[in-house]
Coordinates of C-alpha atoms and ligand atoms in Angstrom, one line a residue:
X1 CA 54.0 88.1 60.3
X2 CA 54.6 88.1 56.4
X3 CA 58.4 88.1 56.0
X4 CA 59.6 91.0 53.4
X5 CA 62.9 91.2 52.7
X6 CA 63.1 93.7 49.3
X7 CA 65.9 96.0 49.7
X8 CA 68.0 94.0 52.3
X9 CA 71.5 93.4 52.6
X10 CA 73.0 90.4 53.6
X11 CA 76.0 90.9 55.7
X12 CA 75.7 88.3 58.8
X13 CA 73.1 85.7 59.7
X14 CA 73.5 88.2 62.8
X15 CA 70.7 90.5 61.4
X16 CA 68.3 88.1 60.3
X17 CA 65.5 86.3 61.7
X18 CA 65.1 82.8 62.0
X19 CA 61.6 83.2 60.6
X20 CA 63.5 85.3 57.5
X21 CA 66.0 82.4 57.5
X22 CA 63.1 79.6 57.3
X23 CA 61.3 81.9 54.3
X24 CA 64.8 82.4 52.4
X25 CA 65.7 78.0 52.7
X26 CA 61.7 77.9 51.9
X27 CA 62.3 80.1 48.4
X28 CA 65.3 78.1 47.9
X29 CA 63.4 74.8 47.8
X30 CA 60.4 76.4 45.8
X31 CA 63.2 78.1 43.4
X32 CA 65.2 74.3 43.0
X33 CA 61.7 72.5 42.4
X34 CA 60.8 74.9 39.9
X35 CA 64.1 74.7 38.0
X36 CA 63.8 70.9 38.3
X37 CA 60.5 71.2 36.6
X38 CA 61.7 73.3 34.1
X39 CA 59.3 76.7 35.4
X40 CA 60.8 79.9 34.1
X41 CA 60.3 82.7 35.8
X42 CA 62.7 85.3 35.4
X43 CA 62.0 87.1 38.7
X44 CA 65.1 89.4 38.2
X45 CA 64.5 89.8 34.2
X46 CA 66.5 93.2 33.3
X47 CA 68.4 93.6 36.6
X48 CA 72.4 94.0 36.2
X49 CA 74.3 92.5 39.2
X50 CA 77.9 93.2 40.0
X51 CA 80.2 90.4 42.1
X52 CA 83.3 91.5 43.1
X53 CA 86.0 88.7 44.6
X54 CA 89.1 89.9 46.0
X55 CA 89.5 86.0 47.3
X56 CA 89.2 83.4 44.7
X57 CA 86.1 81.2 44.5
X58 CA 84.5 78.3 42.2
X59 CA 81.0 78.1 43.9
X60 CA 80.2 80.7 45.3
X61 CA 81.0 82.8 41.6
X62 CA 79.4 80.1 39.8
X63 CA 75.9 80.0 41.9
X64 CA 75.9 84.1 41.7
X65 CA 76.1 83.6 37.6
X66 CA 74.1 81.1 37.2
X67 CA 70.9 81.7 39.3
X68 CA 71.3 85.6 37.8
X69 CA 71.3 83.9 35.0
X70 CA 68.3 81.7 35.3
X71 CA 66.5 84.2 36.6
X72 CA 66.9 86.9 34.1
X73 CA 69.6 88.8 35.6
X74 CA 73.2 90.5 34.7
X75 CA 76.2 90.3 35.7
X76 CA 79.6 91.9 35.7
X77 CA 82.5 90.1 37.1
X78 CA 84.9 92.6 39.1
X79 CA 88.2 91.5 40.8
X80 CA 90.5 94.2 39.6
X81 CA 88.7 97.3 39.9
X82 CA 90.1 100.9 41.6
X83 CA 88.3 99.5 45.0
X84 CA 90.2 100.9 47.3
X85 CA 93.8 100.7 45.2
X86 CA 93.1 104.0 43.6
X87 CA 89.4 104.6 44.8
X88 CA 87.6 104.5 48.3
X89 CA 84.9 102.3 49.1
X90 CA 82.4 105.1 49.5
X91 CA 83.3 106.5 46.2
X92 CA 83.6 103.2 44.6
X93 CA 79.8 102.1 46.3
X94 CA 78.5 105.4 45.2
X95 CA 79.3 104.6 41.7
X96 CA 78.4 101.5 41.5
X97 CA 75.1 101.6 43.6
X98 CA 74.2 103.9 40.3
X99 CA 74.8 100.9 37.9
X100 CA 73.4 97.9 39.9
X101 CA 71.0 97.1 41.5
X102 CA 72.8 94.3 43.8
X103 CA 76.6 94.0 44.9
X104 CA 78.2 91.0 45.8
X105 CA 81.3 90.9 47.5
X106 CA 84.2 88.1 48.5
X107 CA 87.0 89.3 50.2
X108 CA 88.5 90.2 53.7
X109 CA 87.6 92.8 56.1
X110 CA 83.7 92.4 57.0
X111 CA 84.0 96.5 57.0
X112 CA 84.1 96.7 53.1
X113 CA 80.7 94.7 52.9
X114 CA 79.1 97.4 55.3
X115 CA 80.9 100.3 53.7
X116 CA 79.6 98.8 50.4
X117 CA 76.3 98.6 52.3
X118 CA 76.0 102.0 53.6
X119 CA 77.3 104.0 50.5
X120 CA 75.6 102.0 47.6
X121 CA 71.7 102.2 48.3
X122 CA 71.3 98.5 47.1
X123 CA 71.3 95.3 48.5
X124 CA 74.9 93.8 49.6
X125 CA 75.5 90.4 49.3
X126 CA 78.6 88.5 51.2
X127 CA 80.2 86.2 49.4
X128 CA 82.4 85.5 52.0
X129 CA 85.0 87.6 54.6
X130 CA 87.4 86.5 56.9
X131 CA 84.7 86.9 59.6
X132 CA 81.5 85.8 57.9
X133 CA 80.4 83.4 54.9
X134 CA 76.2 83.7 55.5
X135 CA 75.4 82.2 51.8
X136 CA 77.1 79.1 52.6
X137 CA 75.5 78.5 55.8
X138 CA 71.5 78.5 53.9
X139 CA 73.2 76.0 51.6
X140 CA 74.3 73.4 54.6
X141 CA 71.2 74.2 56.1
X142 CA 68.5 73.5 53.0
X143 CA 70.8 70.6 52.9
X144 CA 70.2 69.1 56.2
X145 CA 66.6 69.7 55.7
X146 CA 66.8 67.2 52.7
X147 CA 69.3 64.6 54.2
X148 CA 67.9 64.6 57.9
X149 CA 64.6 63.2 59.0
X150 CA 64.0 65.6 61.4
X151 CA 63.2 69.8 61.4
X152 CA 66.7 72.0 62.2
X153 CA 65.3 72.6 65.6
X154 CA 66.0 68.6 66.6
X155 CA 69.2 68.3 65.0
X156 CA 72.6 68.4 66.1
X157 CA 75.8 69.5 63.9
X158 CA 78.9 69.1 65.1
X159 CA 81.6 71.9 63.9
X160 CA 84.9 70.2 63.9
X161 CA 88.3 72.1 63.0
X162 CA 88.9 76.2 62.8
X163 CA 86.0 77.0 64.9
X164 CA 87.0 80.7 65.1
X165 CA 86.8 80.9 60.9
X166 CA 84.6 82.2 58.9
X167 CA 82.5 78.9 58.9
X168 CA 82.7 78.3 62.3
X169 CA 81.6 81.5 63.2
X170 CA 79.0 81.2 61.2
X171 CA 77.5 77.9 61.4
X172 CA 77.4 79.0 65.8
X173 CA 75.2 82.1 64.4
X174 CA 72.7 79.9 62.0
X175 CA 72.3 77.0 64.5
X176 CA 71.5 79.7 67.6
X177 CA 69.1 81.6 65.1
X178 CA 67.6 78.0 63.8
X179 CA 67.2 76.5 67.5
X180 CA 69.8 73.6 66.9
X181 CA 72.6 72.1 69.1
X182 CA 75.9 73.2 68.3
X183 CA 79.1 71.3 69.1
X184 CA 82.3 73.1 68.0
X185 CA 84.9 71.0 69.0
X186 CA 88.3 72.3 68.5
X187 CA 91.2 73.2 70.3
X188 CA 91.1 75.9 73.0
X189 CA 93.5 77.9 70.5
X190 CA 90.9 77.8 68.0
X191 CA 87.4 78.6 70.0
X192 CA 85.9 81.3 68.2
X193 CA 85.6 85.0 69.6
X194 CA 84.4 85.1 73.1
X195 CA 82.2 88.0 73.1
X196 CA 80.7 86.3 70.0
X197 CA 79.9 82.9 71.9
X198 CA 78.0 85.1 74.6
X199 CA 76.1 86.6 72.4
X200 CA 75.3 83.6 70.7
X201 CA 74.3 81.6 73.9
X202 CA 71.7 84.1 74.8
X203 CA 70.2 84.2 71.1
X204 CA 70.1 80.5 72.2
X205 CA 67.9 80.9 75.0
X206 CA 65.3 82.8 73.2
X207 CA 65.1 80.0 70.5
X208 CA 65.9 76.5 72.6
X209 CA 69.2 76.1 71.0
X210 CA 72.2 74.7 72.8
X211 CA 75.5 76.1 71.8
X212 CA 78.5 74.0 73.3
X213 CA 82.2 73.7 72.7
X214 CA 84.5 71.2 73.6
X215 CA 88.1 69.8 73.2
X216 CA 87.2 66.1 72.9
X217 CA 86.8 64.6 69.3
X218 CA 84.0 62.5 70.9
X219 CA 81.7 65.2 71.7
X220 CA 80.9 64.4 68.5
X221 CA 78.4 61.6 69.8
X222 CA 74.6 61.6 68.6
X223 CA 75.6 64.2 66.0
X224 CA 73.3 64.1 63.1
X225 CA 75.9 65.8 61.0
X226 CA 79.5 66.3 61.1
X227 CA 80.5 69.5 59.3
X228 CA 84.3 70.3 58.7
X229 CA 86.6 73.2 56.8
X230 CA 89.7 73.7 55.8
X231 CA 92.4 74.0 58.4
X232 CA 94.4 77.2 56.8
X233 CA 91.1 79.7 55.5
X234 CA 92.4 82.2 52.5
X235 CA 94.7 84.5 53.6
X236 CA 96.1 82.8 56.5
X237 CA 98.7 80.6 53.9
X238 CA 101.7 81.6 56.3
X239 CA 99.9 79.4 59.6
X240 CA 99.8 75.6 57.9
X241 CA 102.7 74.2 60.6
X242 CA 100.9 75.1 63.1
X243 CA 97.5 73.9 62.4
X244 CA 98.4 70.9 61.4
X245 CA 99.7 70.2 64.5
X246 CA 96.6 71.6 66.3
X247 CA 93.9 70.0 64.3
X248 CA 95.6 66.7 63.5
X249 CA 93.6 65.3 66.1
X250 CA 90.4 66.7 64.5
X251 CA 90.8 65.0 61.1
X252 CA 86.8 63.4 60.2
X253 CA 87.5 60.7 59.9
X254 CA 85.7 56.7 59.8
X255 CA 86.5 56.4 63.2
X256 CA 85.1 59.6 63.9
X257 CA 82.1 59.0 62.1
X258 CA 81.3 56.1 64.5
X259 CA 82.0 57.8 67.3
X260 CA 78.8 59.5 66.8
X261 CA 76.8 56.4 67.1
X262 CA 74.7 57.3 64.3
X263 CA 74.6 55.2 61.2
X264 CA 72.8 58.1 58.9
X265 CA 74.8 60.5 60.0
X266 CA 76.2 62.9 57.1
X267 CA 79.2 64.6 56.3
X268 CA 79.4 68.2 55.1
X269 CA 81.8 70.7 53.9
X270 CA 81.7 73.9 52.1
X271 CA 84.7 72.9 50.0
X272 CA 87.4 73.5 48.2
X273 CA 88.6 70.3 50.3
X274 CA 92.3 68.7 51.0
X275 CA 91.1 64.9 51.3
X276 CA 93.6 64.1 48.4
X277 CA 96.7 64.7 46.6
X278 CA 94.8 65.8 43.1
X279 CA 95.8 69.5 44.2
X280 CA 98.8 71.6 43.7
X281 CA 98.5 72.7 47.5
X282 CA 97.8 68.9 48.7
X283 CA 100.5 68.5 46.8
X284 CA 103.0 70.9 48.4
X285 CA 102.0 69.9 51.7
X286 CA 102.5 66.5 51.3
X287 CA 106.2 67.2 50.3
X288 CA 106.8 69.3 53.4
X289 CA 104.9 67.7 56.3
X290 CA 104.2 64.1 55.1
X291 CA 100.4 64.1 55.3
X292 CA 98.1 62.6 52.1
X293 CA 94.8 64.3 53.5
X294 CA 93.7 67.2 56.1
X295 CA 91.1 68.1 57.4
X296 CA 89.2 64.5 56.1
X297 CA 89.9 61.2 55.0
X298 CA 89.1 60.8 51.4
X299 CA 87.4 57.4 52.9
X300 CA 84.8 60.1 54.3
X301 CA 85.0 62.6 51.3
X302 CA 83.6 59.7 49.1
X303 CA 81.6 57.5 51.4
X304 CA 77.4 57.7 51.5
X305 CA 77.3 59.8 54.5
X306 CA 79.3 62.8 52.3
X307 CA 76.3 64.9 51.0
X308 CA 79.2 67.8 50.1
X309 CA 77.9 67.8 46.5
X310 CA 74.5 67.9 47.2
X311 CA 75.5 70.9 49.7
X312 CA 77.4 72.7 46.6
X313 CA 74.2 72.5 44.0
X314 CA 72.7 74.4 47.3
X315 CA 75.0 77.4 47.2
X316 CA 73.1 78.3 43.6
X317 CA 69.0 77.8 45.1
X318 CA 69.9 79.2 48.3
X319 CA 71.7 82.2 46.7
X320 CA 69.1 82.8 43.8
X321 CA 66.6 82.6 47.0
X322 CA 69.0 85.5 48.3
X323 CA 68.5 87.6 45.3
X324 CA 65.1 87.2 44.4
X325 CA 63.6 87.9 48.2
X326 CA 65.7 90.8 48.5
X327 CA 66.1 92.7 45.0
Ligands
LIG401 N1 82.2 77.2 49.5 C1 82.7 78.2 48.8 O1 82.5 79.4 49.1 O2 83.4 77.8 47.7 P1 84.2 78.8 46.7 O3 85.4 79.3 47.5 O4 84.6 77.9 45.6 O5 83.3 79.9 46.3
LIG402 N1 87.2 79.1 55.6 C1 87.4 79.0 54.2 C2 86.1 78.8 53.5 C3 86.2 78.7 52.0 C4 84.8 78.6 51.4 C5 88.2 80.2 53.7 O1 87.9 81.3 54.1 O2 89.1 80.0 52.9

């Protein structure tokens, strides 16, 4: 079945295929070869695009701009707008929906992305929610293609940290859709959303994909990659004491590494990352708790398994992949 996408939002990984997954990480590829190779297309010449982030970002604003940009495209830049303040979203979508033809938005409630969905009449991206971040996850997953010898379906990636984040939810989704095995290993505390798991498992069943979760940092063995996040996501500032003393443990580390028993295994993250003191957050946390690095060593951060810059480039194929299937 040809895969047609024109017109679709992209709210979850939940509503999409894993034969529209393979065409969008397929487009990506064609779309990062053809920059490469210096092919202009402008597939989205004349179209205006609006991104609006009620969460900071460096990537994910960055890979919007530039592959509208590449490709043709405008943008606006929104992060103090009426939304919501003095505006509803359904007004707020109407309007907009009249100017753009695509939406992006970063923020918190997954509702706003659907309300923006359901009121606009054009495609909604999501940049990222407490619940979701579905752009991110075609990024890790064009970059596994690349760094791992093997198709998705034979791979195993190995979640370790806040499995119940936005990233841990959905990495689960992508790797049940995509046939992987999936190791989030966690404390119980931090096991994502029952209900979610369930559902999840039985997506598994129709595409051979194993979906597991453990306690033991171990479980990482015969991982092909080992995928972390930060410990305290955006919003959740007032909760560092207590992860830290939850996902100590769960630091990646070179020890960690080895556990798997694979020698090419790699590393990823989505970053922003703590594996340092060069930020102002690092910084604080050092002062209060004592700790250099979180959720990975910078030994691991910098070593030739890390393939996190690699992964970021990703964010702007897999994204202009996004927005030329579906505008
Ligand atoms: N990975 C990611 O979404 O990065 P930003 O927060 O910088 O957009
Ligand atoms: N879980 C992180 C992801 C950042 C890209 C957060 O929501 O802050």
């Amino acid at each position: 079945m040809p895969v047609n996408l024109k017109g679709r939002s992209l709210l979850t990984l939940l509503d999409f295929t894993p034969e529209e997954i393979n065409y969008l990480l397929d487009l990506a590829r064609d779309l990062k070869n053809k920059k490469r190779a210096g092919i202009k297309e402008k597939q989205l010449d004349g179209k205006n695009i609006v991104l609006i982030f009620d969460k900071t970002s460096t990537r994910t604003r960055c890979a919007f701009e530039v592959a509208a940009f590449d490709e043709g495209a405008h943008v606006t830049f929104l992060s103090n707008s009426q939304m919501g303040k003095k505006e509803s979203l359904e007004d707020t979508a109407k309007v907009l929906g009249r100017f753009y033809d695509g939406i992006e938005y970063r923020g918190f409630k997954q509702e706003t992305v659907e309300l923006l969905a359901k009121h606009s009449g054009v495609p909604v991206w999501n940049g990222l929610t407490d619940m979701y971040h579905p752009t991110q996850i075609l990024a890790d997953f064009l970059t596994m293609r690349e760094h791992i010898n093997k198709p998705l379906n034979k791979t195993k990636l190995c979640y370790v940290g806040d499995a119940r984040n936005n990233m841990g939810n959905s990495l689960m989704i992508g790797a049940a859709k995509m046939g992987m095995h999936f190791v989030g290993i966690a404390p119980k505390q931090l096991f994502p959303n029952q209900e979610l798991v369930e559902k999840m498992k039985k997506t598994a069943k129709e595409t051979g994909a194993v979906i597991e979760f453990s306690e033991d940092p171990k479980a990482v063995a015969g991982a092909d990659a080992i995928y972390t996040d930060v410990w305290v996501s955006m919003g959740e500032e007032a909760h560092f004491e207590e992860r830290i003393r939850l996902l100590t443990p769960y630091r990646v580390t070179m020890d960690m590494l080895k556990m798997t028993g694979n020698p090419d295994v790699i590393f990823l993250h989505c970053l922003p990352s703590f594996h340092d003191l060069e930020t102002t957050v690092g910084r604080e946390i050092y002062e209060k708790y004592g700790i250099t690095e979180m959720e990975v060593s910078d030994e691991v951060f910098r070593s030739k398994h890390s393939k996190v810059f690699d992964e970021a480039e990703n964010r702007m194929h897999t994204i202009k992949a996004v927005m030329v299937a579906t505008l």
